[in-house]
Short mmCIF file of C-alpha atoms and ligand atoms in Angstrom, two decimals:
data_model
loop_
_atom_site.label_atom_id
_atom_site.label_comp_id
_atom_site.label_asym_id
_atom_site.label_seq_id
_atom_site.Cartn_x
_atom_site.Cartn_y
_atom_site.Cartn_z
CA MET J 1 119.05 101.01 73.49
CA PRO J 2 119.33 97.24 73.37
CA ARG J 3 121.86 95.53 70.46
CA GLN J 4 119.98 94.22 67.27
CA ASN J 5 123.07 91.87 67.23
CA GLY J 6 125.91 90.10 69.04
CA SER J 7 128.00 92.87 67.34
CA VAL J 8 127.61 96.35 68.33
CA SER J 9 130.11 97.73 70.78
CA ALA J 10 128.40 101.19 70.86
CA GLU J 11 125.42 100.57 72.93
CA THR J 12 124.42 102.37 75.72
CA LEU J 13 122.31 102.31 78.68
CA ALA J 14 119.35 104.40 77.43
CA GLY J 15 116.00 105.68 79.63
CA PRO J 16 115.01 104.27 82.34
CA VAL J 17 116.60 100.66 82.62
CA ARG J 18 114.63 97.53 84.50
CA VAL J 19 117.69 96.03 86.71
CA HIS J 20 116.59 92.67 88.28
CA VAL J 21 118.55 91.30 91.39
CA LEU J 22 118.83 87.96 92.11
CA GLY J 23 119.10 87.31 96.07
CA ALA J 24 118.62 89.57 98.92
CA GLY J 25 122.24 88.50 101.01
CA PRO J 26 124.27 91.40 101.83
CA VAL J 27 125.56 91.64 98.41
CA GLY J 28 122.02 91.72 96.43
CA LEU J 29 121.18 94.20 99.35
CA LEU J 30 123.79 96.95 98.74
CA MET J 31 123.80 96.17 95.23
CA THR J 32 120.24 97.04 95.31
CA ALA J 33 120.57 99.85 97.63
CA LEU J 34 123.12 101.40 95.77
CA LEU J 35 121.67 101.45 92.26
CA GLN J 36 118.15 102.61 93.99
CA ALA J 37 119.84 105.94 94.70
CA THR J 38 121.34 106.21 91.28
CA GLU J 39 119.25 108.42 88.98
CA GLY J 40 117.09 106.21 86.03
CA PHE J 41 117.16 102.53 87.24
CA SER J 42 113.98 100.96 88.78
CA VAL J 43 115.11 97.79 90.86
CA HIS J 44 113.43 94.71 91.16
CA LEU J 45 114.91 92.51 94.52
CA TYR J 46 113.96 88.73 94.44
CA GLU J 47 114.85 86.47 97.85
CA LYS J 48 113.89 83.27 98.46
CA ARG J 49 114.60 83.13 102.58
CA ARG J 50 111.67 85.39 104.58
CA ASP J 51 113.70 86.01 107.42
CA TYR J 52 117.65 86.51 107.89
CA SER J 53 118.77 84.39 110.01
CA ARG J 54 122.19 83.83 109.76
CA THR J 55 123.71 85.09 113.57
CA ARG J 56 127.23 84.56 112.43
CA MET J 57 129.30 87.46 113.38
CA VAL J 58 131.68 89.47 110.57
CA GLN J 59 133.65 92.66 110.03
CA LEU J 60 133.85 94.96 107.02
CA ALA J 61 137.40 95.42 105.36
CA PRO J 62 138.09 98.79 106.34
CA TYR J 63 139.23 99.59 102.18
CA LEU J 64 135.51 99.71 101.73
CA VAL J 65 135.44 103.37 103.40
CA ALA J 66 138.98 104.37 102.56
CA ASP J 67 139.54 107.73 101.38
CA SER J 68 142.45 107.85 99.75
CA VAL J 69 144.45 105.41 98.07
CA ALA J 70 147.54 104.79 100.50
CA SER J 71 144.53 104.17 102.87
CA TYR J 72 142.89 101.63 100.42
CA CYS J 73 146.14 99.89 100.10
CA THR J 74 146.82 99.59 104.24
CA ASP J 75 146.20 95.92 104.71
CA TYR J 76 148.45 93.86 107.13
CA ILE J 77 148.46 90.63 104.64
CA ASP J 78 148.28 91.80 101.39
CA GLU J 79 149.16 95.41 100.85
CA GLU J 80 152.10 94.79 98.30
CA SER J 81 149.76 92.90 96.47
CA VAL J 82 147.13 95.54 95.95
CA ALA J 83 150.07 97.97 94.79
CA ALA J 84 151.02 95.47 92.38
CA ILE J 85 147.56 94.44 90.76
CA PHE J 86 145.48 97.47 90.80
CA ASP J 87 146.88 100.68 88.84
CA SER J 88 145.72 103.97 91.03
CA ARG J 89 143.87 105.65 88.43
CA GLU J 90 141.28 102.73 88.48
CA ILE J 91 141.22 103.26 92.87
CA ASP J 92 141.24 106.63 92.34
CA GLU J 93 137.97 106.18 90.23
CA GLY J 94 136.66 103.85 93.11
CA LEU J 95 137.25 106.20 95.69
CA ALA J 96 135.77 109.00 94.07
CA PHE J 97 132.28 106.96 93.18
CA ARG J 98 132.14 106.12 97.63
CA ARG J 99 132.22 110.06 97.95
CA SER J 100 128.92 109.74 96.29
CA ILE J 101 127.08 107.09 98.19
CA PRO J 102 124.50 109.12 100.05
CA SER J 103 124.88 109.50 103.89
CA ASP J 104 122.58 106.92 104.80
CA LEU J 105 124.36 103.85 103.28
CA MET J 106 127.99 104.86 103.67
CA THR J 107 127.02 105.68 108.00
CA LEU J 108 126.25 101.40 107.50
CA LEU J 109 128.92 101.18 105.90
CA ARG J 110 131.52 103.11 108.35
CA GLY J 111 129.95 101.12 111.33
CA TRP J 112 130.63 97.32 110.15
CA THR J 113 134.52 98.44 109.71
CA GLN J 114 134.82 99.43 112.97
CA GLY J 115 133.71 96.38 114.53
CA PHE J 116 132.26 92.69 114.45
CA CYS J 117 128.86 92.31 113.78
CA PRO J 118 125.79 89.75 113.21
CA LEU J 119 125.47 88.68 109.67
CA ASN J 120 121.77 89.06 109.89
CA ALA J 121 122.01 92.51 111.41
CA ILE J 122 123.82 93.72 108.43
CA GLU J 123 121.09 91.93 106.12
CA ARG J 124 118.01 93.42 108.30
CA SER J 125 119.85 96.90 108.27
CA LEU J 126 120.34 96.99 104.35
CA SER J 127 116.99 95.83 103.73
CA ASP J 128 115.18 98.14 106.21
CA LEU J 129 117.55 101.12 104.50
CA ILE J 130 115.68 100.08 101.00
CA ASP J 131 111.92 99.65 102.44
CA ALA J 132 112.53 103.36 103.85
CA ARG J 133 113.40 104.89 101.03
CA HIS J 134 110.02 105.98 99.92
CA SER J 135 110.25 108.51 96.76
CA ARG J 136 112.37 105.39 94.89
CA PRO J 137 110.76 102.11 95.66
CA VAL J 138 112.20 98.82 94.74
CA GLN J 139 110.13 96.22 94.27
CA ARG J 140 110.61 92.68 95.90
CA THR J 141 109.54 89.70 95.64
CA LEU J 142 109.63 86.61 97.73
CA THR J 143 110.34 83.62 95.32
CA ALA J 144 112.59 80.77 94.61
CA MET J 145 113.80 82.11 90.94
CA THR J 146 114.95 79.02 88.50
CA ALA J 147 117.05 80.19 85.77
CA GLU J 148 114.40 79.67 83.62
CA ASP J 149 112.29 82.46 85.35
CA ALA J 150 115.27 84.46 85.09
CA MET J 151 115.78 84.18 81.25
CA THR J 152 111.90 84.64 81.29
CA MET J 153 111.56 87.81 82.64
CA LEU J 154 114.62 89.21 81.04
CA GLY J 155 113.21 92.38 78.93
CA PRO J 156 114.86 93.95 76.17
CA GLY J 157 117.52 96.71 77.74
CA ASP J 158 116.90 95.08 81.10
CA ILE J 159 120.40 94.54 83.37
CA LEU J 160 120.25 91.06 84.98
CA ILE J 161 122.70 90.71 88.51
CA ASP J 162 122.83 87.52 89.83
CA CYS J 163 123.68 87.84 93.77
CA THR J 164 122.46 84.26 94.73
CA GLY J 165 125.83 83.48 96.40
CA LYS J 166 128.18 80.32 96.09
CA ASN J 167 125.84 78.12 94.61
CA SER J 168 125.04 80.27 92.05
CA LEU J 169 121.79 80.52 89.72
CA LEU J 170 123.37 81.67 86.75
CA ARG J 171 127.34 81.29 87.01
CA ASP J 172 127.74 78.03 84.84
CA ARG J 173 125.00 79.23 82.16
CA LEU J 174 126.39 82.18 81.26
CA VAL J 175 128.56 80.54 78.70
CA PRO J 176 126.85 78.83 75.49
CA GLY J 177 126.29 74.99 75.60
CA ALA J 178 126.48 74.52 79.31
CA GLY J 179 125.14 71.18 79.64
CA ALA J 180 122.81 69.69 82.44
CA GLU J 181 122.80 70.75 86.16
CA GLY J 182 125.37 70.59 88.34
CA ASP J 183 128.09 71.27 85.39
CA GLU J 184 130.71 73.58 86.35
CA ALA J 185 130.89 74.76 82.76
CA ASN J 186 131.82 78.52 83.91
CA THR J 187 133.46 77.60 87.39
CA PHE J 188 137.47 77.27 88.36
CA GLN J 189 137.69 75.98 91.56
CA ILE J 190 140.35 74.64 93.77
CA ARG J 191 140.03 72.31 96.79
CA LEU J 192 142.13 73.76 99.58
CA GLU J 193 141.10 71.32 102.57
CA TYR J 194 138.16 69.92 104.05
CA ALA J 195 137.50 71.88 107.53
CA LEU J 196 135.31 72.05 110.73
CA VAL J 197 134.30 75.36 111.34
CA ILE J 198 133.63 75.37 114.97
CA THR J 199 132.05 78.00 117.13
CA PHE J 200 131.86 78.95 120.59
CA LEU J 201 131.07 81.66 123.20
CA TYR J 202 133.50 82.17 126.02
CA GLY J 203 132.47 83.96 128.89
CA GLN J 204 135.62 85.93 129.81
CA ALA J 205 137.67 88.21 126.74
CA TYR J 206 139.90 85.90 124.15
CA ASP J 207 142.35 88.10 123.16
CA CYS J 208 143.74 85.41 119.89
CA ASN J 209 146.71 86.28 118.45
CA GLU J 210 148.71 84.79 115.88
CA HIS J 211 150.66 82.54 118.99
CA CYS J 212 147.83 81.09 119.84
CA LYS J 213 147.53 79.04 116.71
CA TYR J 214 150.77 77.74 117.63
CA SER J 215 150.92 77.80 121.87
CA LYS J 216 147.41 76.24 122.18
CA ASN J 217 147.94 73.22 119.79
CA LEU J 218 151.81 71.91 121.18
CA GLU J 219 150.26 68.93 122.42
CA ASN J 220 147.76 69.09 119.25
CA ALA J 221 149.52 66.30 116.82
CA GLN J 222 146.64 65.92 114.75
CA TYR J 223 143.47 68.11 114.37
CA LYS J 224 144.60 71.63 115.35
CA PHE J 225 142.52 73.97 116.00
CA ILE J 226 143.43 77.45 114.10
CA PRO J 227 141.11 80.08 115.25
CA SER J 228 140.54 83.20 112.96
CA VAL J 229 141.58 86.11 114.41
CA ASN J 230 139.91 88.05 112.01
CA ARG J 231 136.53 86.24 113.19
CA THR J 232 137.53 86.06 116.90
CA CYS J 233 135.84 88.51 119.18
CA TYR J 234 134.48 90.26 122.37
CA ASP J 235 131.30 91.77 122.66
CA GLY J 236 131.94 93.31 126.01
CA SER J 237 130.45 89.84 128.15
CA ILE J 238 131.10 87.29 125.92
CA SER J 239 134.12 86.54 122.99
CA HIS J 240 132.64 84.76 119.89
CA VAL J 241 135.63 82.81 119.04
CA THR J 242 135.69 80.49 115.61
CA GLY J 243 138.40 78.46 113.65
CA ILE J 244 139.00 75.94 111.66
CA VAL J 245 139.98 72.13 112.11
CA HIS J 246 141.75 70.47 108.83
CA ILE J 247 139.99 66.83 108.59
CA SER J 248 140.32 64.52 105.63
CA ALA J 249 138.05 63.56 103.22
CA GLU J 250 137.07 60.06 105.01
CA ASP J 251 136.20 62.18 108.27
CA TYR J 252 134.09 65.01 106.52
CA GLU J 253 132.41 61.87 104.54
CA ARG J 254 131.56 60.28 107.90
CA MET J 255 130.15 63.75 109.74
CA PRO J 256 126.73 64.99 109.57
CA SER J 257 126.95 68.66 107.16
CA ARG J 258 126.15 70.24 110.99
CA PHE J 259 126.38 68.85 114.77
CA ASP J 260 127.21 69.37 118.64
CA GLY J 261 130.10 68.96 120.74
CA HIS J 262 128.24 65.79 122.24
CA TRP J 263 128.18 64.44 118.99
CA LEU J 264 132.23 65.21 118.24
CA ARG J 265 132.79 63.43 121.32
CA ASP J 266 131.07 60.87 121.13
CA ASN J 267 131.99 59.98 116.96
CA PHE J 268 135.49 61.56 116.81
CA PRO J 269 137.25 61.82 120.10
CA HIS J 270 140.56 62.85 119.19
CA VAL J 271 139.04 66.01 117.52
CA ALA J 272 137.09 66.75 120.83
CA GLU J 273 140.30 65.71 122.97
CA SER J 274 142.71 68.64 120.91
CA MET J 275 139.16 70.72 121.04
CA ASP J 276 139.52 70.20 125.20
CA ARG J 277 143.28 70.90 125.51
CA PHE J 278 143.26 74.42 122.96
CA ILE J 279 139.64 75.29 125.32
CA GLY J 280 141.79 74.88 128.89
CA LYS J 281 144.54 76.82 127.78
CA ILE J 282 142.12 79.58 127.26
CA LYS J 283 141.12 78.84 130.62
CA GLU J 284 144.25 79.11 132.37
CA GLU J 285 145.07 82.64 131.17
CA THR J 286 141.53 84.00 131.35
CA ASN J 287 139.66 82.00 133.89
CA GLY J 288 136.03 82.00 131.89
CA GLU J 289 133.94 79.02 131.11
CA ILE J 290 132.88 77.92 127.97
CA VAL J 291 128.92 78.85 127.27
CA GLY J 292 126.90 76.48 125.90
CA ASP J 293 128.22 73.78 123.06
CA LEU J 294 130.39 73.89 120.26
CA GLU J 295 128.80 74.57 117.24
CA ILE J 296 130.06 72.54 114.67
CA ILE J 297 129.77 72.83 110.80
CA ARG J 298 131.69 70.52 108.06
CA ILE J 299 132.62 72.53 104.67
CA PRO J 300 134.84 71.67 101.97
CA LEU J 301 136.96 74.62 101.66
CA ASP J 302 137.02 76.37 98.19
CA LEU J 303 138.39 78.77 96.64
CA TYR J 304 136.58 79.76 93.41
CA ARG J 305 135.92 81.98 90.84
CA ALA J 306 133.63 82.60 87.58
CA ARG J 307 135.93 82.66 84.61
CA ASN J 308 133.30 84.86 83.09
CA ALA J 309 131.43 87.56 85.66
CA THR J 310 129.32 88.53 82.47
CA ASN J 311 127.40 87.28 79.76
CA ARG J 312 130.38 88.41 77.18
CA GLU J 313 130.41 84.80 75.85
CA TRP J 314 126.50 84.72 74.83
CA ARG J 315 127.49 88.05 73.27
CA ARG J 316 129.84 87.03 71.21
CA THR J 317 127.97 84.33 69.95
CA GLY J 318 125.41 86.55 68.59
CA ALA J 319 122.52 84.04 69.15
CA ASP J 320 119.56 85.58 68.49
CA ASP J 321 117.09 83.33 70.48
CA HIS J 322 119.26 83.62 73.57
CA PRO J 323 118.17 86.14 76.38
CA PHE J 324 121.50 86.57 77.51
CA THR J 325 122.88 87.26 74.38
CA HIS J 326 120.99 90.91 74.58
CA SER J 327 120.47 91.94 77.65
CA PRO J 328 123.54 92.45 80.79
CA VAL J 329 124.09 89.67 83.02
CA PHE J 330 126.64 90.69 85.50
CA LEU J 331 127.98 87.97 89.08
CA VAL J 332 128.59 89.72 92.50
CA GLY J 333 129.48 88.96 95.27
CA ASP J 334 129.81 84.79 96.47
CA SER J 335 128.40 83.82 93.20
CA ALA J 336 131.29 85.71 91.25
CA MET J 337 134.23 84.28 93.53
CA GLY J 338 134.61 83.14 96.98
CA SER J 339 137.48 82.22 99.39
CA PRO J 340 137.56 80.62 103.04
CA TYR J 341 140.52 82.60 103.84
CA PHE J 342 139.08 85.76 102.76
CA GLN J 343 136.97 88.51 104.05
CA SER J 344 134.75 87.71 101.04
CA ILE J 345 131.23 89.96 102.22
CA SER J 346 133.85 92.92 102.03
CA LEU J 347 134.77 91.14 98.43
CA GLY J 348 131.69 91.35 97.22
CA PHE J 349 130.47 94.84 98.13
CA GLU J 350 133.43 96.10 97.11
CA CYS J 351 132.57 94.32 93.19
CA ALA J 352 129.10 96.02 94.28
CA MET J 353 130.18 99.23 94.48
CA PHE J 354 132.33 98.73 91.38
CA LEU J 355 129.31 97.85 89.25
CA ALA J 356 127.70 100.23 90.95
CA GLY J 357 129.82 102.69 89.92
CA LEU J 358 129.95 101.64 85.85
CA HIS J 359 126.60 101.87 85.81
CA ALA J 360 126.21 104.97 87.07
CA GLN J 361 128.25 106.75 83.59
CA ARG J 362 125.64 106.12 81.44
CA ASP J 363 127.63 107.10 78.49
CA LEU J 364 129.65 104.11 79.11
CA SER J 365 129.08 101.64 76.08
CA LEU J 366 127.61 98.26 77.19
CA GLN J 367 130.71 96.35 75.89
CA ASP J 368 133.01 98.41 77.84
CA MET J 369 131.05 98.37 80.91
CA LEU J 370 131.25 94.28 80.66
CA ASP J 371 135.17 94.21 79.90
CA ARG J 372 135.70 96.79 82.70
CA TYR J 373 133.82 94.70 84.92
CA GLU J 374 135.19 91.41 83.67
CA ARG J 375 138.67 93.11 84.16
CA PHE J 376 137.71 94.45 87.74
CA THR J 377 136.87 90.63 88.99
CA TYR J 378 139.65 89.19 87.21
CA GLN J 379 142.31 91.27 89.38
CA GLN J 380 140.48 91.08 92.28
CA TRP J 381 140.87 87.13 91.99
CA LEU J 382 144.48 87.74 91.65
CA ARG J 383 144.24 89.45 94.73
CA VAL J 384 141.87 86.81 96.37
CA TYR J 385 143.96 83.55 94.66
CA MET J 386 147.28 85.33 96.04
CA ARG J 387 146.27 85.82 100.08
CA SER J 388 143.84 82.35 100.44
CA LYS J 389 147.78 80.37 98.35
CA MET J 390 149.67 82.59 101.15
CA ILE J 391 147.46 81.67 104.03
CA LYS J 392 147.01 78.21 103.04
CA HIS J 393 151.12 77.70 103.03
CA ASN J 394 151.81 79.27 106.42
CA LYS J 395 148.45 77.34 107.97
CA ASP J 396 150.41 74.04 106.37
CA LEU J 397 154.09 75.29 107.78
CA LEU J 398 152.15 75.96 111.27
CA GLU J 399 150.20 72.20 111.27
CA CYS J 400 154.03 70.88 111.45
CA VAL J 401 156.12 73.26 113.64
CA GLY J 402 158.04 70.74 116.17
CA ASP J 403 158.52 68.59 112.93
CA THR J 404 161.36 69.81 111.63
CA PHE J 405 161.25 67.41 108.08
CA ALA J 406 158.11 67.12 107.77
CA LEU J 407 158.72 71.51 107.31
CA LEU J 408 161.76 70.82 105.39
CA ASP J 409 159.61 69.83 103.04
CA LYS J 410 156.71 71.96 103.04
CA LEU J 411 159.10 75.43 102.78
CA HIS J 412 160.12 75.63 99.04
CA ILE J 413 162.97 78.12 99.47
CA TYR J 414 164.60 79.49 96.15
C1 FAD L 1 130.83 79.80 108.51
C2 FAD L 1 130.59 80.57 107.35
C3 FAD L 1 131.41 81.97 108.02
C4 FAD L 1 131.91 82.68 107.05
N1 FAD L 1 132.33 84.06 107.73
C5 FAD L 1 132.78 85.23 107.19
C6 FAD L 1 133.58 86.32 108.18
O1 FAD L 1 133.55 86.26 108.77
N2 FAD L 1 133.54 87.25 107.20
C7 FAD L 1 133.10 87.43 105.81
O2 FAD L 1 133.02 88.34 104.96
N3 FAD L 1 132.32 86.69 105.10
C8 FAD L 1 132.63 85.20 105.79
N4 FAD L 1 131.70 84.04 105.22
C9 FAD L 1 131.19 84.28 103.87
C10 FAD L 1 129.89 85.58 103.50
O3 FAD L 1 129.20 84.75 104.39
C11 FAD L 1 129.58 85.76 102.45
O4 FAD L 1 131.06 85.56 101.63
C12 FAD L 1 128.50 86.33 102.03
O5 FAD L 1 127.37 85.75 102.68
C13 FAD L 1 128.16 86.03 100.97
O6 FAD L 1 127.12 87.23 100.89
P1 FAD L 1 126.04 86.71 99.15
O7 FAD L 1 125.44 87.69 99.16
O8 FAD L 1 126.93 87.38 97.71
O9 FAD L 1 125.55 85.55 99.13
P2 FAD L 1 124.83 85.18 100.00
O10 FAD L 1 125.17 85.69 101.47
O11 FAD L 1 124.93 83.62 100.09
O12 FAD L 1 123.07 85.56 99.81
C14 FAD L 1 122.48 84.92 98.84
C15 FAD L 1 121.26 85.20 98.55
O13 FAD L 1 120.86 84.82 97.72
C16 FAD L 1 119.26 83.91 97.86
N5 FAD L 1 119.13 82.95 96.98
C17 FAD L 1 120.07 82.07 96.25
N6 FAD L 1 118.97 81.22 95.33
C18 FAD L 1 118.48 82.15 95.15
C19 FAD L 1 117.16 81.58 94.38
N7 FAD L 1 116.69 80.94 93.46
N8 FAD L 1 116.04 82.69 94.07
C20 FAD L 1 116.00 83.63 95.40
N9 FAD L 1 117.04 84.13 96.66
C21 FAD L 1 118.05 82.95 96.60
C22 FAD L 1 119.92 83.23 99.30
O14 FAD L 1 118.47 82.83 99.75
C23 FAD L 1 120.71 84.72 99.79
O15 FAD L 1 119.40 85.11 100.54
C24 FAD L 1 131.90 83.37 105.98
C25 FAD L 1 130.54 82.06 105.54
C26 FAD L 1 130.60 81.00 106.05
C27 FAD L 1 129.57 79.53 105.36
#
């Protein structure tokens, strides 16, 4: 039942509820597939892209399909953080919801935790699954939504879920008094560094490990290529290798957003030489060749979160004339938080599952739903923050191995 003012807390979701999901990237699609299968919701999905064209290889984290608290917590890097941040009862509740996920969807999720998969294959599979469920059709609209469109279409009792990614449509609109476009009123951000994300294909198996990051960069005093173990995979004939090279803010300004190895060689020969040395060492080990050219994008590596992942601030004001006072709004996926060193799709999927689990509890008050989602996203943020800072610190240390004093300067012990 919709509220009459901003102070009612016992209000629950009643009757058939319309849910508007903005953005059909991986997270918006999973959110849609989960709610589509839940009694009492009709889902409307909005997307501006006509096709799924992102081919980068990604892998989902095994905790997404965990069936016990112990397997949920198992993680090479932040096992202890998970145990410290999450209560085992909360994890259990999440596992119970996972067990209710329809088998068509669960089979897909299990597959994606087994090995690497192109991002657009995940998007297409989810999209096809949604379309194939004829008994509960999802209304899909191809449109570039504006924040104003989103507010206008909200009817009383509707739910709005923003899955529009890093440059979220609504994140900074979720707090009253947000100013002009570009005003990051609800965004907390730490710029970790500027980097080149360099991807190449290699015609042999390349088993990337932590030692490569050191040994293959021994002669690279600057511009070390740090491959991501989690994003380097062999598909049976080709290795897909992705890694980052730290660059300065000045370098960043002088580069286009996307370019290839030729441009790099002509304009930043020192970076190209570092890449040559790194790749040369892979070739020495495995006698392979690069297939095609380097694909390079330059990006700021930002760790960020929405200070409010729901419309709770609007509800607090009780301002009758604003749609976000009355209709629940949630940020899920990259629109809520992100880290360059975290498997962000898995994080987004985890939040989507949690939110769908809350929606399935029809006796839960709206206020509880908002509070619990805020708490959960904050816990996830703590995990992401701790892990990202640790990885950045380790990376900074690795970059000065061999220079003892530079290394000691970066070690803060006791
Ligand atoms: C180079 C690179 C490599 C990465 N590698 C990995 C990896 O290995 N593993 C991993 O887990 N993650 C990786 N990520 C991150 C991962 O791609 C994102 O976390 C993930 O795509 C986020 O999903 P999302 O659905 O939240 O947002 P997005 O994928 O950004 O999807 C948002 C969707 O909303 C749509 N949209 C946006 N605005 C509007 C609007 N106004 N109206 C309508 N539709 C709109 C967009 O078209 C898009 O389809 C990588 C990211 C980058 C940039």
